PDB file of C-alpha atoms in Angstrom:
ATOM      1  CA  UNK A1458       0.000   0.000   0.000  1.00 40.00           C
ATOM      2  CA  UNK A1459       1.203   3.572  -0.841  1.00 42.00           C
ATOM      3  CA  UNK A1460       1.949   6.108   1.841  1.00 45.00           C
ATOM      4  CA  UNK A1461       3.883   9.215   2.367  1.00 44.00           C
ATOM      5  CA  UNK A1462       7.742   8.389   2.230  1.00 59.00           C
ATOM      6  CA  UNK A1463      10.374   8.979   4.741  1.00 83.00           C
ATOM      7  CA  UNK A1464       7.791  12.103   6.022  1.00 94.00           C
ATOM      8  CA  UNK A1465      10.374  14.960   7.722  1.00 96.00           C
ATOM      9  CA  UNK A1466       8.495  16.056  10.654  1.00 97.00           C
ATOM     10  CA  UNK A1467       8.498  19.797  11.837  1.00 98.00           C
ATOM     11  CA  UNK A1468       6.970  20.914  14.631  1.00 98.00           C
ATOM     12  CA  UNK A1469       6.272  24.035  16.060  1.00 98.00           C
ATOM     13  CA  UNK A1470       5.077  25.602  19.422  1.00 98.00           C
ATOM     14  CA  UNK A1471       1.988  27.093  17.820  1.00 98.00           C
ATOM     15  CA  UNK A1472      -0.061  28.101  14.474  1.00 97.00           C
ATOM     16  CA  UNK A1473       1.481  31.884  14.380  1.00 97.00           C
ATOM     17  CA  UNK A1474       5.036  30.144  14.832  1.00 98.00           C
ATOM     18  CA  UNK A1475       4.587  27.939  11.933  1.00 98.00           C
ATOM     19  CA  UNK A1476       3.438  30.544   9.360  1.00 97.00           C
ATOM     20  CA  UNK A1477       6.317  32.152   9.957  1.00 97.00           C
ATOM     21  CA  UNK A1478       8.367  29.666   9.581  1.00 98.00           C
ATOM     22  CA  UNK A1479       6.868  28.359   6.808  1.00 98.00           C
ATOM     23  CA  UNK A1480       6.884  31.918   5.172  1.00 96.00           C
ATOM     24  CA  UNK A1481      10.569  32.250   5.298  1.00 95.00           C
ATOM     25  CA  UNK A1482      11.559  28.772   3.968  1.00 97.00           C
ATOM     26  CA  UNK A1483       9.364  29.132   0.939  1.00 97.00           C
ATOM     27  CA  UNK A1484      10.979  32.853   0.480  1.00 95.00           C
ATOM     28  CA  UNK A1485      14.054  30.857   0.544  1.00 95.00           C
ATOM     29  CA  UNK A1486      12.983  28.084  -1.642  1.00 97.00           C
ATOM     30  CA  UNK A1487      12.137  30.376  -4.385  1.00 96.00           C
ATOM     31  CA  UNK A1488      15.514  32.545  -3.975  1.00 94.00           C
ATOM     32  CA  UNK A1489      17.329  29.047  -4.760  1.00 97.00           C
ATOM     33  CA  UNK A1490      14.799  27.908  -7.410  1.00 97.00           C
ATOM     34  CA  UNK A1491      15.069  31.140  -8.873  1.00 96.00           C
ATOM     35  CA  UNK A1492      18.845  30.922  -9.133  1.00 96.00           C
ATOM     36  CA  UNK A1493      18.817  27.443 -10.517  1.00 98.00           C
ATOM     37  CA  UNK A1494      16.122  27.781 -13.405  1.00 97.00           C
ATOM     38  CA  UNK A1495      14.820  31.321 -13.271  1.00 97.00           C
ATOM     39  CA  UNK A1496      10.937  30.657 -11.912  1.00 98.00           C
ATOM     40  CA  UNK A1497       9.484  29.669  -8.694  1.00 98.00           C
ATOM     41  CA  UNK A1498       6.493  27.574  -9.413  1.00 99.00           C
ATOM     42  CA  UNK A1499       3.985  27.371  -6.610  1.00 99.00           C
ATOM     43  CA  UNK A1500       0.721  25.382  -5.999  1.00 99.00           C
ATOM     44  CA  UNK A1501      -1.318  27.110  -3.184  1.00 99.00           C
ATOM     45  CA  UNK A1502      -3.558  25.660  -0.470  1.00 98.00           C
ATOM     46  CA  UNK A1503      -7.041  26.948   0.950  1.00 94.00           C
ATOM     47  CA  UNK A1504      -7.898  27.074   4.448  1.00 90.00           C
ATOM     48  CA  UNK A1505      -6.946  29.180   7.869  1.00 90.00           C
ATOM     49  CA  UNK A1506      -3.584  27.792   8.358  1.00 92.00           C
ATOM     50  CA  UNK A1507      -2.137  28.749   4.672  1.00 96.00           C
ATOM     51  CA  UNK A1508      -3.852  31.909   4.765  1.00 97.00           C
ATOM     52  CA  UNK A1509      -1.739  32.417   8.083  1.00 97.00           C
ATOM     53  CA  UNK A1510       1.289  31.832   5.598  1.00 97.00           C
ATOM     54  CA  UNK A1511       0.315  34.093   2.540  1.00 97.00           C
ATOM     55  CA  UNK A1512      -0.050  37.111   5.356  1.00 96.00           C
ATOM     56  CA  UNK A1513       3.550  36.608   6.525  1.00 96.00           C
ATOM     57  CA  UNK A1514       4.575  36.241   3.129  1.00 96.00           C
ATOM     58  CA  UNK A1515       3.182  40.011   2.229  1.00 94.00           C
ATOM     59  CA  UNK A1516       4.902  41.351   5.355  1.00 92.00           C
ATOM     60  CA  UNK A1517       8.168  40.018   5.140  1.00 85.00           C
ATOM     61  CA  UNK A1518       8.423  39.098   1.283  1.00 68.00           C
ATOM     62  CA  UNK A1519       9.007  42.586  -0.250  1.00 66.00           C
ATOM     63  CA  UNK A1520      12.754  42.572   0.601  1.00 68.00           C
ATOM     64  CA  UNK A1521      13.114  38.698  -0.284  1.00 67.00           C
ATOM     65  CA  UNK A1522      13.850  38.970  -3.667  1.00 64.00           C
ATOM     66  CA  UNK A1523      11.578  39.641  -6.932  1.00 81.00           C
ATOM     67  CA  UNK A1524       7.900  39.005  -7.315  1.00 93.00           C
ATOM     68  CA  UNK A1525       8.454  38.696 -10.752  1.00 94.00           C
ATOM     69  CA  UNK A1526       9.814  35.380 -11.180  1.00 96.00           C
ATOM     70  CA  UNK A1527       7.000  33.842  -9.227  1.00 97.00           C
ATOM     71  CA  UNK A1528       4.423  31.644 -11.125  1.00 98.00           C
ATOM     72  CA  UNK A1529       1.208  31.135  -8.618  1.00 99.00           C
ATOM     73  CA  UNK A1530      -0.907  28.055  -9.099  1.00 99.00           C
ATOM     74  CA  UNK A1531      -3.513  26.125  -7.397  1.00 99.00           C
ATOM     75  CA  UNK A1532      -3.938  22.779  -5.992  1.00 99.00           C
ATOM     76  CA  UNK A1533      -7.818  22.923  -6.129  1.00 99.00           C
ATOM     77  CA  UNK A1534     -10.105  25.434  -5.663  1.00 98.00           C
ATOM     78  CA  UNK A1535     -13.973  25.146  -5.040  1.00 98.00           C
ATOM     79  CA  UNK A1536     -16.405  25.831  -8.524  1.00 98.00           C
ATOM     80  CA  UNK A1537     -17.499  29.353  -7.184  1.00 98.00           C
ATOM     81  CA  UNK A1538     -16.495  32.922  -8.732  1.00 98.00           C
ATOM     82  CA  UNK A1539     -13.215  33.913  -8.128  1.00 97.00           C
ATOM     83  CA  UNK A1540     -15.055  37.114  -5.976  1.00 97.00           C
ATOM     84  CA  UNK A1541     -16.610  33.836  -3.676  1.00 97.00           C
ATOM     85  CA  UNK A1542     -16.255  34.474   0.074  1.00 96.00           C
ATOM     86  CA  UNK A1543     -15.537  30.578  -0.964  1.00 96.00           C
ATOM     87  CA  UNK A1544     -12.870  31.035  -3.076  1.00 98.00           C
ATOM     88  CA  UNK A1545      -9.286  29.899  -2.536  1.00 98.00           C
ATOM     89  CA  UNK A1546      -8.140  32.484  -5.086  1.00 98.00           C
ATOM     90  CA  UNK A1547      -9.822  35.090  -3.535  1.00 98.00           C
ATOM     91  CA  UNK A1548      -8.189  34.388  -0.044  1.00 98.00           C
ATOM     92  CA  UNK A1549      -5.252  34.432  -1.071  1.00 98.00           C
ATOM     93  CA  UNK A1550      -5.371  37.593  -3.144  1.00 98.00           C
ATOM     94  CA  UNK A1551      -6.774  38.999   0.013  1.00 98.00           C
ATOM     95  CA  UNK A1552      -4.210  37.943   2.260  1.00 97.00           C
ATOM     96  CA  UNK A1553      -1.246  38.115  -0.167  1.00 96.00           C
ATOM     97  CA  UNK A1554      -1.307  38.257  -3.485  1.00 96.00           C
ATOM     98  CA  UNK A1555      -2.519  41.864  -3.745  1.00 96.00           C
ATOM     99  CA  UNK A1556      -0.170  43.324  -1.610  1.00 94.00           C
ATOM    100  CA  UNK A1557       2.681  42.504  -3.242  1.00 93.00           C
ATOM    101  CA  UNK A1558       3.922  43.567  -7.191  1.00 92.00           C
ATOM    102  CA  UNK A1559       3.314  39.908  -8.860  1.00 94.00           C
ATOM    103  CA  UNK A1560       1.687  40.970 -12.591  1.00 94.00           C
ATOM    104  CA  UNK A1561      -1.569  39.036 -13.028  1.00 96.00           C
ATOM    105  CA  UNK A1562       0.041  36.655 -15.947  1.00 98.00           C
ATOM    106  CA  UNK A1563       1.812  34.867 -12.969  1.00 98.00           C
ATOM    107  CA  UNK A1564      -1.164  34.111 -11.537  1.00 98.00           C
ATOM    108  CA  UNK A1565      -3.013  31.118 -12.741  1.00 98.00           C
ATOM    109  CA  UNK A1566      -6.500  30.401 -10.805  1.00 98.00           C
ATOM    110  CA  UNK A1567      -8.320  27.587 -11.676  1.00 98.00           C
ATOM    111  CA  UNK A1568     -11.789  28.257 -12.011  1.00 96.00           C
ATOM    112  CA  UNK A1569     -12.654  30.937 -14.939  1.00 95.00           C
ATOM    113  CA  UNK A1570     -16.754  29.127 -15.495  1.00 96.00           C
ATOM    114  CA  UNK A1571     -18.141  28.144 -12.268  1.00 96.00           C
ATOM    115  CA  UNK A1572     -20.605  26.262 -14.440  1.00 97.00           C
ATOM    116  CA  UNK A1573     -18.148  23.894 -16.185  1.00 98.00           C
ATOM    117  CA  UNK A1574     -16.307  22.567 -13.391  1.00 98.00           C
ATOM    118  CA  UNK A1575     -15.344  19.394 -16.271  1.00 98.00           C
ATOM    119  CA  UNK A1576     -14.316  22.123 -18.740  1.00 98.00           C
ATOM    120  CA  UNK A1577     -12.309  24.210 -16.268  1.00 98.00           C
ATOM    121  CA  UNK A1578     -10.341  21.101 -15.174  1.00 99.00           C
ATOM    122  CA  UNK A1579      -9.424  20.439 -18.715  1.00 98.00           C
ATOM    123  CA  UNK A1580      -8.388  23.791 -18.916  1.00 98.00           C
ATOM    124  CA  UNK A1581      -6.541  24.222 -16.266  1.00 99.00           C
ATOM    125  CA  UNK A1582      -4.669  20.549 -17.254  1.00 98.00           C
ATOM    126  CA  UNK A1583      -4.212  22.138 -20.757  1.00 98.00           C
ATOM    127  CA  UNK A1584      -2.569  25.786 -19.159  1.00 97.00           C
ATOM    128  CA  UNK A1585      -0.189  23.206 -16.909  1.00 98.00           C
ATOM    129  CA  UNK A1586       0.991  21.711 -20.232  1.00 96.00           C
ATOM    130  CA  UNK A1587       3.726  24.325 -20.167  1.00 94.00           C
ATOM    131  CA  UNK A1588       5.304  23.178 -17.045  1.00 98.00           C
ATOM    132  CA  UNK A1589       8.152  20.515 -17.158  1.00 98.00           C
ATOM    133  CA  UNK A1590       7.273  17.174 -16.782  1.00 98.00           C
ATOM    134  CA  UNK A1591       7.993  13.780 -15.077  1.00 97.00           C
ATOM    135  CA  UNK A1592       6.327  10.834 -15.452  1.00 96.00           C
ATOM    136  CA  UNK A1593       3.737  12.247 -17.548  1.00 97.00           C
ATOM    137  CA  UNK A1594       2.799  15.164 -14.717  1.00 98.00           C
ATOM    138  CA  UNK A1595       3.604  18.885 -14.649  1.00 99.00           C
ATOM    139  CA  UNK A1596       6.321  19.630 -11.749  1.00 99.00           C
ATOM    140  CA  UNK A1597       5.854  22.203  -9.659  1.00 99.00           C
ATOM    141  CA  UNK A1598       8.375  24.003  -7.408  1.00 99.00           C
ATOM    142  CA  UNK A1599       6.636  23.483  -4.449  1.00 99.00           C
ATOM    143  CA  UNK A1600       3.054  22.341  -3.586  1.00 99.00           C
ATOM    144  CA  UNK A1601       1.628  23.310   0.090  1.00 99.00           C
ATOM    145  CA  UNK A1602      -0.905  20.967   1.202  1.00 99.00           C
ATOM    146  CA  UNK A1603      -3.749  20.819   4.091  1.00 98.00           C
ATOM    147  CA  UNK A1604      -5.679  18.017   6.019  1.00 98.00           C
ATOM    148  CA  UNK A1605      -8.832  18.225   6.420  1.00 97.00           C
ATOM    149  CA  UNK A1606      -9.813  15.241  10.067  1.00 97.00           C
ATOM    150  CA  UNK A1607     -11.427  13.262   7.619  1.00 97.00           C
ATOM    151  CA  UNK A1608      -7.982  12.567   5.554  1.00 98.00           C
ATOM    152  CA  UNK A1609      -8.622  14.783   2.775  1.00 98.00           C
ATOM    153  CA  UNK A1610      -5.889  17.004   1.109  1.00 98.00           C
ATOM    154  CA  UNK A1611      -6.507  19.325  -1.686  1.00 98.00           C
ATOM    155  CA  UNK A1612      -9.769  18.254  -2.930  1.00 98.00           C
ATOM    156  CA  UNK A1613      -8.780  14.721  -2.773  1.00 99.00           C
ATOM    157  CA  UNK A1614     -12.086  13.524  -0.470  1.00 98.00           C
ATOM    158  CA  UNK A1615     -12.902   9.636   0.869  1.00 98.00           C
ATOM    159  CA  UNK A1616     -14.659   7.943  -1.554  1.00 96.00           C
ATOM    160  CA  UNK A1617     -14.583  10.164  -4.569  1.00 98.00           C
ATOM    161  CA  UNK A1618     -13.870   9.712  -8.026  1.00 97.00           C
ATOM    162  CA  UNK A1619     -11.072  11.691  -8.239  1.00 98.00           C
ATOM    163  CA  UNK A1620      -8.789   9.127  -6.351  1.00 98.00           C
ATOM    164  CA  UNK A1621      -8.642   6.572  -9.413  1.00 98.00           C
ATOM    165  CA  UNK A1622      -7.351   9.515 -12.029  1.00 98.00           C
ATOM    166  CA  UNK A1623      -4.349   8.516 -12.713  1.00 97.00           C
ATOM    167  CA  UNK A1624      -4.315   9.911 -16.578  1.00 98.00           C
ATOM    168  CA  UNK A1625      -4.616  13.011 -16.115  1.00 98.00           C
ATOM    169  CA  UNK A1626      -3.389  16.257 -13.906  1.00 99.00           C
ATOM    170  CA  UNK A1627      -6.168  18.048 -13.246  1.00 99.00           C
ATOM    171  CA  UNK A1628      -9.861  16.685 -12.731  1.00 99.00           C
ATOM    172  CA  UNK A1629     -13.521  18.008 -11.305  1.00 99.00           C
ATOM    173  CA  UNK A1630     -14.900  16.284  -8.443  1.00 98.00           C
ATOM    174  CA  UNK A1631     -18.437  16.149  -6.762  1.00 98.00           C
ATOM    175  CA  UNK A1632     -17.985  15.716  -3.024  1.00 97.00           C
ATOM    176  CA  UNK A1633     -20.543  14.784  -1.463  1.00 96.00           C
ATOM    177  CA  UNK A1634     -20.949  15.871   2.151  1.00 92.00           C
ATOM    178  CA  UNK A1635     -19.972  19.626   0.969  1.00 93.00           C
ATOM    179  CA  UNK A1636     -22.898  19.616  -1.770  1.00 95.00           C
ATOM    180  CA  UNK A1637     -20.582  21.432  -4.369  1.00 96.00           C
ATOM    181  CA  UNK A1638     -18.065  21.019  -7.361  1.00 98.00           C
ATOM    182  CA  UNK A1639     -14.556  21.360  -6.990  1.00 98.00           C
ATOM    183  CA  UNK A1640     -11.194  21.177  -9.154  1.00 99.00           C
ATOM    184  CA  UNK A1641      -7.946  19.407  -7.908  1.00 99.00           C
ATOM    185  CA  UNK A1642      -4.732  18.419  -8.413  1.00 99.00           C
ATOM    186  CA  UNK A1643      -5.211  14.537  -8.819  1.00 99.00           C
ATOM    187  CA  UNK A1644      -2.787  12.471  -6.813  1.00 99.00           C
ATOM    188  CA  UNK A1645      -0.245  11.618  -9.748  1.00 98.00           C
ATOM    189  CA  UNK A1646       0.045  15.587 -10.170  1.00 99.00           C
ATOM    190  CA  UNK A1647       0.782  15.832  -6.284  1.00 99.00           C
ATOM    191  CA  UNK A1648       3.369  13.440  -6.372  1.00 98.00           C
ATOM    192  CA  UNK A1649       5.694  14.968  -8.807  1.00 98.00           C
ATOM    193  CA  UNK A1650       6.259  18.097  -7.170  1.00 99.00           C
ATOM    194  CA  UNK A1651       9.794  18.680  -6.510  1.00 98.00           C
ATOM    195  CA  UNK A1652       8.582  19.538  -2.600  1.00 99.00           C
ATOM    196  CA  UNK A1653       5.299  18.566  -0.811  1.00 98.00           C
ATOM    197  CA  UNK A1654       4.722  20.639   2.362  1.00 99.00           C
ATOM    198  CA  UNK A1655       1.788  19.585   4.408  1.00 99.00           C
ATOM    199  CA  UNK A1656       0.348  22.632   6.903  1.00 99.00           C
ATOM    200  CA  UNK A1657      -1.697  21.214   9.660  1.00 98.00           C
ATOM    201  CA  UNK A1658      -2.873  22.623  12.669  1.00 98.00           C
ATOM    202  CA  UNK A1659      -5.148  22.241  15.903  1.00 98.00           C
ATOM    203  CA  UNK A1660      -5.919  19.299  17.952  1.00 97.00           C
ATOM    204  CA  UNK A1661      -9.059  18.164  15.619  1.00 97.00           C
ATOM    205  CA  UNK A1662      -6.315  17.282  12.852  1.00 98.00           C
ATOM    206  CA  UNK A1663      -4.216  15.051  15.434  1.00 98.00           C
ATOM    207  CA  UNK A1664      -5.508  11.630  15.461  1.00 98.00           C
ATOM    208  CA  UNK A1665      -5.660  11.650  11.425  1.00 98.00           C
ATOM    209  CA  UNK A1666      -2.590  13.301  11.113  1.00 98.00           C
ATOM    210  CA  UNK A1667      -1.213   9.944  13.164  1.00 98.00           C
ATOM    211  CA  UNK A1668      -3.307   7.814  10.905  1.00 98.00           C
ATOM    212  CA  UNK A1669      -1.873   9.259   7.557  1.00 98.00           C
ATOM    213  CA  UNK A1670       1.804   8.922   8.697  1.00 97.00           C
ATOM    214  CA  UNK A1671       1.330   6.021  10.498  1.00 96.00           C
ATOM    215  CA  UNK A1672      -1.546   3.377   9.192  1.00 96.00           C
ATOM    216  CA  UNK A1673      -2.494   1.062  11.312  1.00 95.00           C
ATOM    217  CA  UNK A1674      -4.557  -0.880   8.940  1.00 96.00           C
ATOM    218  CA  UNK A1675      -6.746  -0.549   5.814  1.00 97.00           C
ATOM    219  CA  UNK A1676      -9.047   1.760   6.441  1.00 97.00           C
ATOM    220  CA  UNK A1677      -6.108   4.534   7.515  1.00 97.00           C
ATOM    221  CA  UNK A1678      -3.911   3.515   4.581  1.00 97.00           C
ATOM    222  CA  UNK A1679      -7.457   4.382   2.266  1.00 97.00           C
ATOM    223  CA  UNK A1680      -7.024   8.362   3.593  1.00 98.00           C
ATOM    224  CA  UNK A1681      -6.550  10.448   1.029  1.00 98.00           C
ATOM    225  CA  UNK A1682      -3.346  11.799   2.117  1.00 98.00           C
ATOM    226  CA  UNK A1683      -2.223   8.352   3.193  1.00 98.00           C
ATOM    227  CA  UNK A1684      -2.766   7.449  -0.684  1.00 98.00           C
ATOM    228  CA  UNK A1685      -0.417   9.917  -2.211  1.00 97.00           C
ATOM    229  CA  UNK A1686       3.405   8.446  -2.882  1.00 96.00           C
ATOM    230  CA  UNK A1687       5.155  11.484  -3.221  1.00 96.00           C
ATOM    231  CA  UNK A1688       8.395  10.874  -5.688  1.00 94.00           C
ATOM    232  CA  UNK A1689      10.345  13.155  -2.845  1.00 95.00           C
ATOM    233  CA  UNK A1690      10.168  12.599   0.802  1.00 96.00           C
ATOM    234  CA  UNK A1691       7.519  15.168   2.260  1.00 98.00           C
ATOM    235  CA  UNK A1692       7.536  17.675   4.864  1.00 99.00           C
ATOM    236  CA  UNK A1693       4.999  18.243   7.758  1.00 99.00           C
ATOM    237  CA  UNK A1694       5.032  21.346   9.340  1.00 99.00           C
ATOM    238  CA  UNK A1695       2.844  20.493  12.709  1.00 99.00           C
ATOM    239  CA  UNK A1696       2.163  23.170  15.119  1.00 98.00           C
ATOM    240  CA  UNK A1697       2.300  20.676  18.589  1.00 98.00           C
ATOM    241  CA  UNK A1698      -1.421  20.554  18.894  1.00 98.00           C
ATOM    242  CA  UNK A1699      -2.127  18.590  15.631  1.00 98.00           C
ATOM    243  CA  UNK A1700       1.237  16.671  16.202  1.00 98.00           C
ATOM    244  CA  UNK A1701      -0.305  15.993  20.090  1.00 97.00           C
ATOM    245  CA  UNK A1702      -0.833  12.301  19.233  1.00 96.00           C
ATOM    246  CA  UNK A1703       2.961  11.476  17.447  1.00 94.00           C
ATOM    247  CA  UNK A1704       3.985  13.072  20.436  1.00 83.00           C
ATOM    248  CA  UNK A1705       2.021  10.865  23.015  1.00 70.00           C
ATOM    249  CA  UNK A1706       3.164   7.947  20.584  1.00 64.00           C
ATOM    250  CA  UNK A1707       7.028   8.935  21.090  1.00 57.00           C
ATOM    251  CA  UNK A1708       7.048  10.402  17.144  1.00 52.00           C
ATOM    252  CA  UNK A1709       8.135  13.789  17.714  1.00 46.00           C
TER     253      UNK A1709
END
């Protein structure tokens, strides 16, 4: 069964710690991406603990280097308007992305027809066509990640479709228990990226945070996150409450 390899576990005292944290090592991932191949490719998360991350990054990122060698993408994004209180894209232009001088052509959100969440994910798997490749997939620079406590990351959800896509990068998914559409990254397109950083915070996330790095059976090697092989060794940035049960376990 496939799970996350060699995981390097970081943990920090608390959420605020960890975005900042974060923030700086992906300011200098890019400055050393940058160097190497001119472009810092990026796949963004949704939630309250990445948003934490794109606020540091507008504080502290103007004197880290230039915005305009950035390329921002998505991992998945939910089939609303881009102005959606909903919307990924919109959080993070709120919290980032329009405080800082990256020109609109660098950034690449997912969902241009709420309507055609099947067209939009061909689309978007089309527009990653100009990315290098590896096994078939677009690489990215860097992919952040989230876990939702039911073992969901991205929009990769229990029991949906999108789990068996295998031929593809990008795909629409219904999910169920949220009544809505959504694009994602599909798991082959997760696993290429040259760095997988999972963000994960509060005690609600620390059982299943346990169960994805260490399965104790079927039914936690079937989470979502517990699913993805990554081809490089990911990173969990923990603050300690999600990491609370590693910790009681001896992990940390």
């Amino acid at each position: 069964m496939n799970h996350p390899r060699e995981p390097q576990l970081r943990i920090h005292p608390d959420p605020e710690e960890l975005a900042a944290t974060v923030a700086s090592e992906v300011l200098d991932l890019a400055a050393r991406c940058i160097r190497a191949h001119g472009v810092f490719r990026i796949a963004l998360a949704g939630g309250r603990t990445p948003r934490a991350l794109y606020e540091h990054l507008a504080q502290i990122g103007p004197g880290h280097g230039d915005w305009s060698h950035w390329e921002i993408f998505y991992g998945d994004e939910r089939c609303v308007p881009q102005d959606d209180l909903d919307s990924n894209h919109r959080m993070a232009r709120e919290a980032w992305l329009d405080r800082v001088p990256i020109a609109p052509e660098h950034i690449h959100p997912m969902v241009t027809d709420p309507n055609d969440p099947a067209g939009d994910a061909r689309r978007y798997g089309a527009h990653l066509s100009e990315l290098p490749r590896r096994e078939g997939m677009p690489v990215f620079d860097l992919v952040l990640l989230g876990l939702g406590p039911d073992g969901h990351t991205a929009s990769l959800f229990p029991g949906t479709d999108i789990l068996a896509v295998t031929d593809r990068p990008v795909a629409a998914v219904y999910v169920p228990e949220k009544d809505n559409w959504r694009i994602s990254l599909t798991r082959p397109a997760l696993e290429q990226a040259d760095a997988l950083w999972f963000l994960v915070t509060g005690s609600d996330k620390a059982d299943t945070v346990a169960r994805v790095l260490h399965p104790a059976g079927a039914e936690d090697a079937a989470l979502p996150a517990a699913l993805l092989a990554p081809a490089r060794p990911p990173v969990w940035h923990l603050d300690r409450d999600a990491a609370r049960s590693l910790i009681a376990d001896g992990g940390d």
